[in-house]
PDB file of C-alpha atoms in Angstrom:
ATOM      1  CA  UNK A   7      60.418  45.332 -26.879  1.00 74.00           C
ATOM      2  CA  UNK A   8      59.775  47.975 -29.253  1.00 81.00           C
ATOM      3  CA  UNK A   9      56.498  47.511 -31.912  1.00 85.00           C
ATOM      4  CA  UNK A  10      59.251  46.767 -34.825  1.00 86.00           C
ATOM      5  CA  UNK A  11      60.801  44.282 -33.240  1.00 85.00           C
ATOM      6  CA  UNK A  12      57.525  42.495 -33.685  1.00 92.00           C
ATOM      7  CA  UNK A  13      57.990  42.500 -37.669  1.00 89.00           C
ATOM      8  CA  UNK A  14      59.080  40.332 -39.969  1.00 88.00           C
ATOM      9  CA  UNK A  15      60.457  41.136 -43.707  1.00 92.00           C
ATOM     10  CA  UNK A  16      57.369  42.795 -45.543  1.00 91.00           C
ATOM     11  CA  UNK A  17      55.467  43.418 -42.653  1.00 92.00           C
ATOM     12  CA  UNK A  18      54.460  46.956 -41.835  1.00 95.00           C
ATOM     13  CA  UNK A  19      52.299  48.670 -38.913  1.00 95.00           C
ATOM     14  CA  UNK A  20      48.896  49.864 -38.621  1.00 94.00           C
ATOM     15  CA  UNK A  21      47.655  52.356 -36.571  1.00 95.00           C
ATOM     16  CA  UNK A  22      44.110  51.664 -34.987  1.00 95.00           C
ATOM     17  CA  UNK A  23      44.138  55.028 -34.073  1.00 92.00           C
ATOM     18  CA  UNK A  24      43.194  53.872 -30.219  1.00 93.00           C
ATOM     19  CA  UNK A  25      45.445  54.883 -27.235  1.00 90.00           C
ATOM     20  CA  UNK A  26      48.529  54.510 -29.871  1.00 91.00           C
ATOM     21  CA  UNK A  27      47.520  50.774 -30.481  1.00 96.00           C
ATOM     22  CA  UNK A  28      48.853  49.294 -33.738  1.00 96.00           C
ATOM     23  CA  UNK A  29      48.258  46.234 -36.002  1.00 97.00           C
ATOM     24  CA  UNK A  30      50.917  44.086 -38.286  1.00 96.00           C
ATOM     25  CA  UNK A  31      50.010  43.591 -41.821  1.00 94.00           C
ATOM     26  CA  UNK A  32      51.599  42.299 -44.760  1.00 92.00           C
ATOM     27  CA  UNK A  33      52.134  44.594 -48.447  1.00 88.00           C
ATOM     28  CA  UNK A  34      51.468  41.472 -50.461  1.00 86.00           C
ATOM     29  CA  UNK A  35      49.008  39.414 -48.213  1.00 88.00           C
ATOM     30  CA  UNK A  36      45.516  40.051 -47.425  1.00 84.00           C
ATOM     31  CA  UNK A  37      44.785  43.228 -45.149  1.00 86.00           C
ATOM     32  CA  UNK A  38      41.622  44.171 -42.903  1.00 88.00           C
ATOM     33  CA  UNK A  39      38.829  46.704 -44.248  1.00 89.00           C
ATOM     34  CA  UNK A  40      36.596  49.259 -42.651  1.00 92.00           C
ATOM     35  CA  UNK A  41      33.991  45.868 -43.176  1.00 95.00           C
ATOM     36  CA  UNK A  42      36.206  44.042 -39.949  1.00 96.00           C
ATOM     37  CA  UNK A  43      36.499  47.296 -37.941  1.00 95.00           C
ATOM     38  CA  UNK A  44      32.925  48.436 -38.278  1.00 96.00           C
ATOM     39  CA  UNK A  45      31.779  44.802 -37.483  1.00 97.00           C
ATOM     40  CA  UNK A  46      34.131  44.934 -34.193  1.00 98.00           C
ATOM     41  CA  UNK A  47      32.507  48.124 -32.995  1.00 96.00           C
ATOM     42  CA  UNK A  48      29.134  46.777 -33.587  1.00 97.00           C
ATOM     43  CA  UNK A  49      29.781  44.253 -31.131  1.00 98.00           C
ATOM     44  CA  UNK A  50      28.334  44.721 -27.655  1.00 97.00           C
ATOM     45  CA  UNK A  51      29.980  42.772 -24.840  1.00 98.00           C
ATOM     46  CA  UNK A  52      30.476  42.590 -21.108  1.00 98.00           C
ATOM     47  CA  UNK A  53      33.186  40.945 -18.231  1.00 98.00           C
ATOM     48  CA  UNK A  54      31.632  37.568 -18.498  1.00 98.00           C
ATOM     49  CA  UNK A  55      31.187  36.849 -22.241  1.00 98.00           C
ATOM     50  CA  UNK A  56      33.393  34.581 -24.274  1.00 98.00           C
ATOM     51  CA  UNK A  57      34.015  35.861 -27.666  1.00 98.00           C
ATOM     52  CA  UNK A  58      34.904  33.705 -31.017  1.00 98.00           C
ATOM     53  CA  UNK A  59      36.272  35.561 -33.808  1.00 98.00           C
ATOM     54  CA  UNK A  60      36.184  33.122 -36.932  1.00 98.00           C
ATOM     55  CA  UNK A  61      38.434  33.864 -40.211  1.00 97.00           C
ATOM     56  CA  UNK A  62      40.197  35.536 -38.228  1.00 98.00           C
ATOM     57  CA  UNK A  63      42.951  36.818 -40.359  1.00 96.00           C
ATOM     58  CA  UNK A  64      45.515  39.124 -39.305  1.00 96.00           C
ATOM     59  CA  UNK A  65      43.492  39.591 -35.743  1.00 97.00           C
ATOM     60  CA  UNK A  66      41.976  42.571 -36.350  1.00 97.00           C
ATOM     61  CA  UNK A  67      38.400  42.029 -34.781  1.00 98.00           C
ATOM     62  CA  UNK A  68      39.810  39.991 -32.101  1.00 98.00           C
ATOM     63  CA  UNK A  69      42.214  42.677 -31.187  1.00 98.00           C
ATOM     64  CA  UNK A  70      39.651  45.509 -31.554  1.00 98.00           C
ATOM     65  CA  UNK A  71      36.904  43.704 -29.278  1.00 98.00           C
ATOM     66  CA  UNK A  72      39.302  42.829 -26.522  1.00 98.00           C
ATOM     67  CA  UNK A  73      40.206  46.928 -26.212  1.00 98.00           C
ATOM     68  CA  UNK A  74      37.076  48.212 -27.257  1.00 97.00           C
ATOM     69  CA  UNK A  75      34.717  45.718 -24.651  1.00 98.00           C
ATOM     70  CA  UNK A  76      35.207  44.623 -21.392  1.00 98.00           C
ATOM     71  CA  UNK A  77      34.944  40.895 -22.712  1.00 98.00           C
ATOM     72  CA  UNK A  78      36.420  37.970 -20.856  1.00 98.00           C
ATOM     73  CA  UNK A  79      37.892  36.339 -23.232  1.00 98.00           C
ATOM     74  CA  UNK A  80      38.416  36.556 -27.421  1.00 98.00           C
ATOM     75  CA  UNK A  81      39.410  33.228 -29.618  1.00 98.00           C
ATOM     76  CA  UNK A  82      40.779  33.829 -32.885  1.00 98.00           C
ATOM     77  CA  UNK A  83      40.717  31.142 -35.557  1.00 98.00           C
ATOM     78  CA  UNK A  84      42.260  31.705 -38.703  1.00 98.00           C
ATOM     79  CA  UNK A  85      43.535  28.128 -40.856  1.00 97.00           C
ATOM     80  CA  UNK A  86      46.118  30.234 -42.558  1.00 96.00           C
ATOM     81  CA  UNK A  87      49.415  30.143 -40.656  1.00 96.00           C
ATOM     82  CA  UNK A  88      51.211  33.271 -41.886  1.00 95.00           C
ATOM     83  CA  UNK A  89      47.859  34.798 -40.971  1.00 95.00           C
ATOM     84  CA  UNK A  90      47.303  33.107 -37.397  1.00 97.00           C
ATOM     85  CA  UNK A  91      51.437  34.210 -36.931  1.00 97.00           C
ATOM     86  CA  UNK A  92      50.600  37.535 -37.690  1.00 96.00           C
ATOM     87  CA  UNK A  93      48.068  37.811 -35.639  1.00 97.00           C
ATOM     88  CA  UNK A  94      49.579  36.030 -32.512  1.00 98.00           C
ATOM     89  CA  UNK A  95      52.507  38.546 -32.867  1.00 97.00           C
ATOM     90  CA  UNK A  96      50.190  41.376 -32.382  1.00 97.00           C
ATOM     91  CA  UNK A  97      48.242  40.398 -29.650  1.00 98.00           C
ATOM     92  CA  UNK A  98      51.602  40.099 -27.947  1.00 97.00           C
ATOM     93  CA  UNK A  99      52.705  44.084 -29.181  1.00 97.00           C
ATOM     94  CA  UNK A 100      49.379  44.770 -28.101  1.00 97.00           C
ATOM     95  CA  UNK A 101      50.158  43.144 -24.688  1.00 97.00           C
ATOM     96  CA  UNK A 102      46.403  41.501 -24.675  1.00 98.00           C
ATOM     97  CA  UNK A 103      47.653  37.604 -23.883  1.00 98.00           C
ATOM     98  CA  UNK A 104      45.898  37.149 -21.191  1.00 98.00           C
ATOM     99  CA  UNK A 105      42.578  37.943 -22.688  1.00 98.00           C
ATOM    100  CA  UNK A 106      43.180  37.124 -26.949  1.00 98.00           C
ATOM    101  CA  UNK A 107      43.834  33.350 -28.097  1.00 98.00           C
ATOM    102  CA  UNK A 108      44.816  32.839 -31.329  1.00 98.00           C
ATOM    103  CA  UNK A 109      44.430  29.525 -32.972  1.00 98.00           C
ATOM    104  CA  UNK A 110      45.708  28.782 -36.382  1.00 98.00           C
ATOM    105  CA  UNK A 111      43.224  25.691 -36.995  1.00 98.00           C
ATOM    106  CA  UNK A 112      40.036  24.829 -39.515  1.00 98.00           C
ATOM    107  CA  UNK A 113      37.012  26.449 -38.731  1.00 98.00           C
ATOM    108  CA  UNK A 114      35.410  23.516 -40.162  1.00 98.00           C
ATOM    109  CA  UNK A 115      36.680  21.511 -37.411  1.00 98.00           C
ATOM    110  CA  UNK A 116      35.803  23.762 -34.982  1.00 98.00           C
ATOM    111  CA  UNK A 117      34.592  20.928 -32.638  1.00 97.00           C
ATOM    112  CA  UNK A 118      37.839  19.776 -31.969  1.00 97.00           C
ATOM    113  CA  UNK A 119      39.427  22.505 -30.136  1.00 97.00           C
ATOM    114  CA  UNK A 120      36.087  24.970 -28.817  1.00 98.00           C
ATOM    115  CA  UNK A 121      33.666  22.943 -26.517  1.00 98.00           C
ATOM    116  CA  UNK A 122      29.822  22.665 -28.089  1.00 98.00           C
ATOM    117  CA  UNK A 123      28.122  25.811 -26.084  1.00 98.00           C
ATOM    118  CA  UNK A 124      31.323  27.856 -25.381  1.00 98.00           C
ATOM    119  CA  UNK A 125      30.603  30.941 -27.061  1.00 98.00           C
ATOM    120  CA  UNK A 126      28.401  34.448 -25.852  1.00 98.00           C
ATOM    121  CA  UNK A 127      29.096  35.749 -28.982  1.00 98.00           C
ATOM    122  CA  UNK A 128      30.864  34.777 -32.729  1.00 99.00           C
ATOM    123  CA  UNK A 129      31.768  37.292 -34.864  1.00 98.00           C
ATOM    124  CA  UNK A 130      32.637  36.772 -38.491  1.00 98.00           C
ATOM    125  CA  UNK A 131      34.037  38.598 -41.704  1.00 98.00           C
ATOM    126  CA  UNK A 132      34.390  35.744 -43.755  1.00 97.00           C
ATOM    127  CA  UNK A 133      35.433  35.339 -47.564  1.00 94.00           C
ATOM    128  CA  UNK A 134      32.807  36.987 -49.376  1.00 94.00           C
ATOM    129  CA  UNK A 135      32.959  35.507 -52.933  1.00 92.00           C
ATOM    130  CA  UNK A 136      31.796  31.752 -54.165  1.00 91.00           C
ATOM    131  CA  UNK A 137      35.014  29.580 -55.979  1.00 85.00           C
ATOM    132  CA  UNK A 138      34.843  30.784 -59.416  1.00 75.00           C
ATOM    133  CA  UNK A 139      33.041  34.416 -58.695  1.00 66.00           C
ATOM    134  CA  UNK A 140      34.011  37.714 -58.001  1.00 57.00           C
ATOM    135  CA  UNK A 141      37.614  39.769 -58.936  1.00 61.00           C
ATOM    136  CA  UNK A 142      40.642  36.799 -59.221  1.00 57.00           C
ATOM    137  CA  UNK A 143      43.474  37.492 -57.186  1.00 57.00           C
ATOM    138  CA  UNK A 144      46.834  35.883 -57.629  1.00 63.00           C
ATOM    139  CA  UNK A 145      48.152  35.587 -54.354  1.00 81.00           C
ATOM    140  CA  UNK A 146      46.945  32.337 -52.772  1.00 83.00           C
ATOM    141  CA  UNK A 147      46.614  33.888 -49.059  1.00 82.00           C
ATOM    142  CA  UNK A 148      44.334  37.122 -50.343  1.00 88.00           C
ATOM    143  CA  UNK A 149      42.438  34.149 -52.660  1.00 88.00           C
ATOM    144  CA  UNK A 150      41.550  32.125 -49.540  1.00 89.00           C
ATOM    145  CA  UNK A 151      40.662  35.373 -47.697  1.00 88.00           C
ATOM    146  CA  UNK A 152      37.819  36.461 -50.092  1.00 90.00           C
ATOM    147  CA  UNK A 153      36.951  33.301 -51.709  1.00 88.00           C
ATOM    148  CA  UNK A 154      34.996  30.435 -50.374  1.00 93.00           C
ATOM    149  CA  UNK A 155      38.226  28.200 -51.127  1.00 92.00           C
ATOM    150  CA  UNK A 156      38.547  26.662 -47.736  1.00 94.00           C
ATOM    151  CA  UNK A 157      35.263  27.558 -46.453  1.00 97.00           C
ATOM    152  CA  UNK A 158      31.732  27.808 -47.576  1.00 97.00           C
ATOM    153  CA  UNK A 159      28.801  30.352 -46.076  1.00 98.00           C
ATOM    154  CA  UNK A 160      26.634  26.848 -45.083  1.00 98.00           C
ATOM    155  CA  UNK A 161      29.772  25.786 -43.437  1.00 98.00           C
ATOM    156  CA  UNK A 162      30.623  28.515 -41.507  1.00 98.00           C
ATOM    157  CA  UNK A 163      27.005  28.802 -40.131  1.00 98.00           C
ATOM    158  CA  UNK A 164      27.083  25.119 -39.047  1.00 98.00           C
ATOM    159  CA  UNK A 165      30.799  25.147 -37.190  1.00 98.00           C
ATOM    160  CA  UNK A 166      28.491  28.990 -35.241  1.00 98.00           C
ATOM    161  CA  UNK A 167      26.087  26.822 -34.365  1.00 98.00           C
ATOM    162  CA  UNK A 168      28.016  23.853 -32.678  1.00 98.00           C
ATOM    163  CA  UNK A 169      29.783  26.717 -30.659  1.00 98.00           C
ATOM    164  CA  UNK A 170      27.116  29.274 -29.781  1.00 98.00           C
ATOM    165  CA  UNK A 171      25.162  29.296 -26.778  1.00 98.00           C
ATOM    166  CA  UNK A 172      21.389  29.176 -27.198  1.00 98.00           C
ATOM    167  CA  UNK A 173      20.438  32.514 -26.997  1.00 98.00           C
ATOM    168  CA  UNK A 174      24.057  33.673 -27.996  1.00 98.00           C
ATOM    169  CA  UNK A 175      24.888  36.541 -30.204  1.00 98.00           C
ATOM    170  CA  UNK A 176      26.126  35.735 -34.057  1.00 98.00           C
ATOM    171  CA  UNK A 177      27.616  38.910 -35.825  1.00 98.00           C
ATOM    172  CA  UNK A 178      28.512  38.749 -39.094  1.00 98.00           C
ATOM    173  CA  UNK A 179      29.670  40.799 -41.965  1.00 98.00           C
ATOM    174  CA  UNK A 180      28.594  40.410 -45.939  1.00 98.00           C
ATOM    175  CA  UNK A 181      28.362  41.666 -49.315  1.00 96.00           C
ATOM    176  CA  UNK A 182      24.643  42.774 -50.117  1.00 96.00           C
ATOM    177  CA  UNK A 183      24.260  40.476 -53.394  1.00 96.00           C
ATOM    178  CA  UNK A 184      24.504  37.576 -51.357  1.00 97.00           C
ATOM    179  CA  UNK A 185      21.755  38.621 -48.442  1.00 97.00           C
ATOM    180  CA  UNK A 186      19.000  36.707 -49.570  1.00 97.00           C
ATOM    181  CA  UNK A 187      21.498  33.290 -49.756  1.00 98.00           C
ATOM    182  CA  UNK A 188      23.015  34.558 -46.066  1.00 98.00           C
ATOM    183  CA  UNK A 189      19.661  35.411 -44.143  1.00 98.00           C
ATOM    184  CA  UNK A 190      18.078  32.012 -45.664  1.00 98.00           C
ATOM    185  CA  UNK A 191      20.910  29.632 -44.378  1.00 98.00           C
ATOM    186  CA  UNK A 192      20.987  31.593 -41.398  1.00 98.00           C
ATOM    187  CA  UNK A 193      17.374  30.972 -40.500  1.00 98.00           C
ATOM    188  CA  UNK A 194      17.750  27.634 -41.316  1.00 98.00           C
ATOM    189  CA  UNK A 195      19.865  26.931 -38.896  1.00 98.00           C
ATOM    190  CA  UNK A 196      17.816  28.463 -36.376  1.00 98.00           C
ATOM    191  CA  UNK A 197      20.515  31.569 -36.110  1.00 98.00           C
ATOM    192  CA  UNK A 198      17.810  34.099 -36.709  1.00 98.00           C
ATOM    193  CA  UNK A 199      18.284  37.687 -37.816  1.00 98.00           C
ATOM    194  CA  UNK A 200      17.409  40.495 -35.160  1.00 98.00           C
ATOM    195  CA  UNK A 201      19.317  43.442 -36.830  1.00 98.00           C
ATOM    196  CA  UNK A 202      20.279  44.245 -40.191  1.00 98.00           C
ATOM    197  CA  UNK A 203      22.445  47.201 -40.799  1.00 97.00           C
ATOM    198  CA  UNK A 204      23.182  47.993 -44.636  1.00 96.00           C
ATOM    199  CA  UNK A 205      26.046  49.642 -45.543  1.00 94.00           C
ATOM    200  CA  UNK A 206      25.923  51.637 -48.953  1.00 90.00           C
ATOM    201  CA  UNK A 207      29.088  53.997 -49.756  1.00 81.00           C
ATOM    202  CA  UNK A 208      27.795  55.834 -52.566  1.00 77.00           C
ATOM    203  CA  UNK A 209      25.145  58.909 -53.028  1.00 73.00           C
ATOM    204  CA  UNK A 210      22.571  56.283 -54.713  1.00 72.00           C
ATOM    205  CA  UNK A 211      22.266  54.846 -51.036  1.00 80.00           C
ATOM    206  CA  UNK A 212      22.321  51.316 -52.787  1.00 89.00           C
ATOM    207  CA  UNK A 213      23.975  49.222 -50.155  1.00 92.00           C
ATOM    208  CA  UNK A 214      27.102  47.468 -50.710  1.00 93.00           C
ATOM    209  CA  UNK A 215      28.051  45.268 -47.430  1.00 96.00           C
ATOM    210  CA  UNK A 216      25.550  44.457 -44.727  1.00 97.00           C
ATOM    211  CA  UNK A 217      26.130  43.484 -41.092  1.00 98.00           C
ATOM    212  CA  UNK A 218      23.081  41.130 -39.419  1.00 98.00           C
ATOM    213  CA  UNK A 219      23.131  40.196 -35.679  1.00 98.00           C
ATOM    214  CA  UNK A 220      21.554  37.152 -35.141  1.00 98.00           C
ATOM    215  CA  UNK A 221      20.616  35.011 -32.386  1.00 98.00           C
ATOM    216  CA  UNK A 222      20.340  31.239 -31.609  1.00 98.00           C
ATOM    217  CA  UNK A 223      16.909  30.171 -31.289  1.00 98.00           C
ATOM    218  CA  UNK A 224      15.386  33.565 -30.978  1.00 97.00           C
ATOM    219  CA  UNK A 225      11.674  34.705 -31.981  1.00 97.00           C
ATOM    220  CA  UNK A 226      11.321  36.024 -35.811  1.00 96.00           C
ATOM    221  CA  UNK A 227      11.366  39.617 -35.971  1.00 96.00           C
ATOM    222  CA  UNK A 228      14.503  42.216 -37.628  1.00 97.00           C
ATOM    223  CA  UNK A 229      14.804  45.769 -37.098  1.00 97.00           C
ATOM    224  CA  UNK A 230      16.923  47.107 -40.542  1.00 96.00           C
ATOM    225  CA  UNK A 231      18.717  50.108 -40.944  1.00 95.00           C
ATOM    226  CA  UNK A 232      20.898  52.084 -43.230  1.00 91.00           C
ATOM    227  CA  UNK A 233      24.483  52.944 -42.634  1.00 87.00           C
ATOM    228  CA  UNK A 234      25.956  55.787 -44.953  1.00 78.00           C
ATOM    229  CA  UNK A 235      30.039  54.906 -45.025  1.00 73.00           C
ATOM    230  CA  UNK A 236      32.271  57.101 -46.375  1.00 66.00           C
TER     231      UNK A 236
END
């Protein structure tokens, strides 16, 4: 099969620019940032680790893990179904089956379909913006992608920790107003911070997004740095 005959009506293709590797997106439903693919190649995995990719949207991370790591294995959850479709279809262009699952389920649930333990590493961009806050967006699927409609911050940390491995790996993606909310629920839950990398995209250097890279019932102590993004 050819990449197009992977579309469907309004879907386009995105080059990952890797060894001629493309994506499917939508024009009026929510597409990946620079925040997914720099929080995909911040991830450090080998042959044995299991990864879970949660919110997965359109697949990006799990698709960019799988050919950028020598990983065993990458599950994808995303509860929207276009999304999860999507997503499924591209890991199939991609030709990465045998190594990318994609499950179109509720992370909130996440015990019923990942065993407690499974996971090396989770990886997360999830919505960024409390119900009620941040720029509205018409479109119900870009909504639930950047708002905390279906999912809250507390919630995603608890369905981490009921698949994480002690000592496992947490990666997750943010905006920088909400770090002193994240990094508190995150220690509280015993996920505790080991690197912080803040992203600022402006000549101020004030940081817009931040990346931390927890781990499950790990000794206090951070490193931080700054990551200039053009």
């Amino acid at each position: 099969m050819q990449n197009n005959d992977f579309l469907l009506d309004g879907e386009r293709l995105n080059d990952l620019c890797l060894d001629g590797r493309f994506i499917i997106s939508h024009k009026d439903k929510y597409c990946f940032t620079s925040d997914s693919v720099m929080l995909a190649n911040m991830v450090r995995a080998n042959s044995k680790s299991k990864v879970v990719d949660l919110c997965a949207g359109g697949g990006i991370i799990s698709i960019l893990i799988a050919l950028k790591t020598s990983c065993q294995k990458v599950i994808g959850v995303e509860i929207q179904e276009d999304m999860a479709d999507m997503a499924t279809r591209s890991v199939a262009m991609n030709k990465l089956e045998d190594r990318v699952e994609i499950l179109n389920a509720d992370v909130k649930n996440i015990s019923d379909f990942i065993p407690s333990g499974y996971a090396d590493i989770v990886v997360c961009n999830p919505p960024y913006y409390k119900t009620g806050s941040g720029e509205t967006r018409l479109c119900e699927s870009i909504a639930i992608a950047r708002h905390e409609i279906k999912l809250t911050l507390e919630q995603l940390i608890q369905s981490t920790c009921k698949i994480l491995k002690f000592g496992g790996l947490f990666y997750l993606v943010h905006k920088a107003e909400r770090m002193a909310e994240v990094i508190t629920a995150l220690s509280q839950n015993n996920l505790i911070p080991k690197q912080i990398y803040t992203i600022s995209t402006n000549n101020a250097g004030i940081a817009d997004t931040f990346i931390v890279v927890c781990k499950l019932g790990a000794n206090h102590g951070v490193i931080v740095q700054n990551i200039k993004h053009d």
